[in-house]
Amino acid sequence: MFKRNIIVGVLLGSSALYASAENKLSAEILLGMANQEISTSDTSPSGDDISIGFRGAMSLHKNISAEISYHNYGEADDIHIDGFGDTINSKWTTTAFNLGAKGIFPLDNGVSLNARLGISIWDTELKFTDSSIPGQEFKAEDDGTDLYYGIGAEYDINSNMYVGAEYTLTKMNISTADSDVNNLSLSLGYKF
């Protein structure tokens, strides 16, 4: 309910801004590699997988855009030996809706640098097996809201299409652990 209210509020607020000014809309698809790491007092398993995302943006000023996006960071796998010598096989998935702002720093010839900051509304699910308890699979789920930030660069192919590369980091405070999602992705965008 909380997530839906935030998203609806952002969309309504964005609509009002768009109606009152000359703003440009854009849409992007992102494809990349996400590294997910969960840190507990005992261990810090990590894993990589392909990430995919979709982002919509509205230019508020020539150097600032408001953004909303959805990211699926894939499934990360990790196998490690715990302090008792047991093999722990962990798999976890993370998705997020991000609401934020992008600062744009134009350079020459259609190239620009950018920085992102916002709120990530995330969901994560962890499944793991322990060799000391064969045949049992344990599951845990959590969700929350934390900050994300990132840096990147874009190149305007023409007046409507652009490509980009970016790195983002989301630090999630899971109830029993901390989780970091590092995402390096390429994007293809279209300006309306």
Short mmCIF file of C-alpha atoms in Angstrom, two decimals:
data_model
loop_
_atom_site.label_atom_id
_atom_site.label_comp_id
_atom_site.label_asym_id
_atom_site.label_seq_id
_atom_site.Cartn_x
_atom_site.Cartn_y
_atom_site.Cartn_z
CA MET A 1 0.00 0.00 0.00
CA PHE A 2 2.81 2.40 0.94
CA LYS A 3 4.67 1.71 -2.32
CA ARG A 4 1.56 2.23 -4.42
CA ASN A 5 0.83 5.56 -2.69
CA ILE A 6 4.38 6.82 -3.33
CA ILE A 7 4.26 5.86 -7.00
CA VAL A 8 0.79 7.38 -7.52
CA GLY A 9 1.91 10.59 -5.76
CA VAL A 10 5.02 10.89 -7.92
CA LEU A 11 3.03 10.29 -11.11
CA LEU A 12 0.37 12.87 -10.17
CA GLY A 13 3.00 15.42 -9.15
CA SER A 14 4.93 14.81 -12.35
CA SER A 15 1.76 15.29 -14.40
CA ALA A 16 1.18 18.69 -12.82
CA LEU A 17 4.76 19.78 -13.49
CA TYR A 18 4.60 18.54 -17.06
CA ALA A 19 1.36 20.45 -17.72
CA SER A 20 2.83 23.70 -16.40
CA ALA A 21 6.16 23.74 -18.22
CA GLU A 22 7.90 22.73 -21.41
CA ASN A 23 9.38 19.43 -20.31
CA LYS A 24 10.64 16.48 -22.31
CA LEU A 25 9.79 12.91 -21.50
CA SER A 26 12.10 9.99 -22.13
CA ALA A 27 12.01 6.21 -21.79
CA GLU A 28 14.92 3.82 -21.41
CA ILE A 29 15.64 0.13 -21.30
CA LEU A 30 18.67 -0.97 -19.28
CA LEU A 31 20.66 -4.19 -19.50
CA GLY A 32 23.57 -4.95 -17.23
CA MET A 33 25.28 -7.02 -14.59
CA ALA A 34 24.26 -6.85 -10.93
CA ASN A 35 26.38 -8.01 -8.02
CA GLN A 36 24.36 -8.76 -4.90
CA GLU A 37 26.03 -9.25 -1.52
CA ILE A 38 24.37 -10.09 1.78
CA SER A 39 26.40 -9.45 4.94
CA THR A 40 25.62 -11.11 8.27
CA SER A 41 27.74 -11.50 11.38
CA ASP A 42 28.86 -14.94 10.11
CA THR A 43 29.28 -14.58 6.36
CA SER A 44 29.04 -12.35 3.30
CA PRO A 45 27.90 -14.39 0.30
CA SER A 46 27.73 -12.62 -3.05
CA GLY A 47 26.74 -13.44 -6.60
CA ASP A 48 26.28 -11.93 -10.05
CA ASP A 49 23.48 -12.10 -12.59
CA ILE A 50 22.08 -10.19 -15.55
CA SER A 51 19.94 -7.19 -14.62
CA ILE A 52 17.20 -5.57 -16.64
CA GLY A 53 15.42 -2.29 -16.05
CA PHE A 54 12.92 0.16 -17.47
CA ARG A 55 13.02 3.88 -16.71
CA GLY A 56 10.87 6.89 -17.49
CA ALA A 57 12.13 10.42 -16.98
CA MET A 58 10.82 13.95 -17.21
CA SER A 59 13.14 16.90 -17.72
CA LEU A 60 12.48 19.56 -15.08
CA HIS A 61 15.35 21.79 -16.24
CA LYS A 62 18.10 21.37 -18.81
CA ASN A 63 20.31 19.92 -16.04
CA ILE A 64 17.76 18.05 -13.86
CA SER A 65 15.35 15.20 -14.56
CA ALA A 66 12.89 13.37 -12.33
CA GLU A 67 12.94 9.58 -12.83
CA ILE A 68 10.93 6.49 -12.01
CA SER A 69 12.25 3.03 -12.81
CA TYR A 70 11.83 -0.69 -12.24
CA HIS A 71 14.86 -2.99 -11.92
CA ASN A 72 15.14 -6.76 -11.73
CA TYR A 73 18.64 -7.59 -10.49
CA GLY A 74 18.31 -11.29 -11.30
CA GLU A 75 19.14 -14.29 -9.16
CA ALA A 76 22.49 -14.47 -7.38
CA ASP A 77 23.93 -17.84 -6.32
CA ASP A 78 26.60 -18.48 -3.72
CA ILE A 79 28.09 -21.61 -2.18
CA HIS A 80 30.27 -21.31 0.91
CA ILE A 81 31.37 -23.29 3.97
CA ASP A 82 30.13 -21.99 7.31
CA GLY A 83 32.02 -22.01 10.64
CA PHE A 84 30.85 -25.59 11.37
CA GLY A 85 32.14 -26.98 8.05
CA ASP A 86 28.66 -27.25 6.51
CA THR A 87 28.03 -26.24 2.89
CA ILE A 88 25.52 -23.42 2.52
CA ASN A 89 23.98 -22.91 -0.93
CA SER A 90 22.24 -19.52 -1.15
CA LYS A 91 20.08 -18.05 -3.92
CA TRP A 92 18.44 -14.66 -3.76
CA THR A 93 16.54 -12.31 -6.05
CA THR A 94 16.04 -8.58 -5.71
CA THR A 95 13.73 -6.17 -7.53
CA ALA A 96 13.22 -2.45 -6.96
CA PHE A 97 11.15 0.57 -7.94
CA ASN A 98 13.37 3.65 -7.87
CA LEU A 99 12.16 7.24 -7.58
CA GLY A 100 14.80 9.89 -7.92
CA ALA A 101 16.54 12.72 -9.68
CA LYS A 102 19.31 12.86 -12.26
CA GLY A 103 21.76 15.73 -12.47
CA ILE A 104 23.10 16.24 -16.02
CA PHE A 105 26.49 17.79 -16.76
CA PRO A 106 26.78 18.42 -20.54
CA LEU A 107 30.16 18.15 -22.22
CA ASP A 108 30.85 18.48 -25.98
CA ASN A 109 29.50 16.64 -29.04
CA GLY A 110 26.38 15.17 -27.41
CA VAL A 111 28.23 13.64 -24.45
CA SER A 112 27.10 14.27 -20.89
CA LEU A 113 27.97 13.00 -17.44
CA ASN A 114 25.25 12.38 -14.87
CA ALA A 115 24.67 11.61 -11.23
CA ARG A 116 21.60 9.93 -9.72
CA LEU A 117 20.11 9.99 -6.23
CA GLY A 118 16.81 8.72 -4.98
CA ILE A 119 14.71 6.28 -3.02
CA SER A 120 14.71 2.57 -3.80
CA ILE A 121 11.59 0.61 -2.84
CA TRP A 122 12.97 -2.93 -2.92
CA ASP A 123 11.90 -6.54 -2.42
CA THR A 124 14.30 -9.42 -1.85
CA GLU A 125 13.83 -13.16 -1.42
CA LEU A 126 16.48 -15.52 -0.06
CA LYS A 127 16.43 -19.32 -0.40
CA PHE A 128 19.17 -21.50 1.04
CA THR A 129 20.05 -25.09 1.87
CA ASP A 130 22.38 -26.35 4.58
CA SER A 131 24.26 -29.64 4.09
CA SER A 132 23.75 -30.44 7.80
CA ILE A 133 19.96 -30.59 7.14
CA PRO A 134 19.57 -32.44 3.80
CA GLY A 135 16.30 -32.04 1.91
CA GLN A 136 15.31 -28.80 3.69
CA GLU A 137 15.06 -25.47 1.90
CA PHE A 138 14.80 -22.32 3.97
CA LYS A 139 13.17 -19.12 2.68
CA ALA A 140 13.18 -15.54 3.85
CA GLU A 141 11.63 -12.45 2.29
CA ASP A 142 11.99 -8.80 3.10
CA ASP A 143 11.21 -5.40 1.62
CA GLY A 144 12.02 -1.85 2.48
CA THR A 145 12.95 1.63 1.35
CA ASP A 146 16.53 2.89 1.19
CA LEU A 147 18.63 5.38 -0.77
CA TYR A 148 20.34 4.60 -4.05
CA TYR A 149 22.94 6.65 -5.91
CA GLY A 150 24.88 6.36 -9.12
CA ILE A 151 27.07 7.93 -11.78
CA GLY A 152 27.08 7.55 -15.54
CA ALA A 153 27.58 8.98 -19.00
CA GLU A 154 25.30 9.41 -22.02
CA TYR A 155 25.77 10.04 -25.71
CA ASP A 156 23.05 11.57 -27.92
CA ILE A 157 22.90 9.60 -31.16
CA ASN A 158 20.47 12.16 -32.58
CA SER A 159 17.86 14.55 -31.18
CA ASN A 160 15.65 11.67 -29.98
CA MET A 161 17.85 8.62 -29.30
CA TYR A 162 20.68 8.21 -26.84
CA VAL A 163 22.83 5.49 -25.25
CA GLY A 164 24.34 5.44 -21.80
CA ALA A 165 26.41 3.54 -19.28
CA GLU A 166 25.92 3.79 -15.53
CA TYR A 167 26.86 2.38 -12.16
CA THR A 168 24.35 2.42 -9.28
CA LEU A 169 24.58 1.24 -5.70
CA THR A 170 21.65 0.42 -3.43
CA LYS A 171 22.37 -0.37 0.23
CA MET A 172 19.43 -2.28 1.69
CA ASN A 173 18.86 -2.78 5.40
CA ILE A 174 17.34 -6.25 5.53
CA SER A 175 15.91 -7.25 8.92
CA THR A 176 18.66 -9.79 9.70
CA ALA A 177 21.45 -8.57 7.42
CA ASP A 178 22.71 -5.81 5.16
CA SER A 179 22.58 -6.19 1.40
CA ASP A 180 24.36 -4.22 -1.32
CA VAL A 181 23.33 -4.29 -4.97
CA ASN A 182 25.99 -2.95 -7.32
CA ASN A 183 24.62 -2.60 -10.85
CA LEU A 184 26.62 -1.76 -13.97
CA SER A 185 24.36 -1.33 -16.99
CA LEU A 186 24.05 0.00 -20.52
CA SER A 187 20.94 1.87 -21.60
CA LEU A 188 19.13 2.78 -24.78
CA GLY A 189 16.78 5.73 -24.51
CA TYR A 190 14.29 7.69 -26.55
CA LYS A 191 13.24 11.33 -25.97
CA PHE A 192 9.63 12.25 -26.78
#
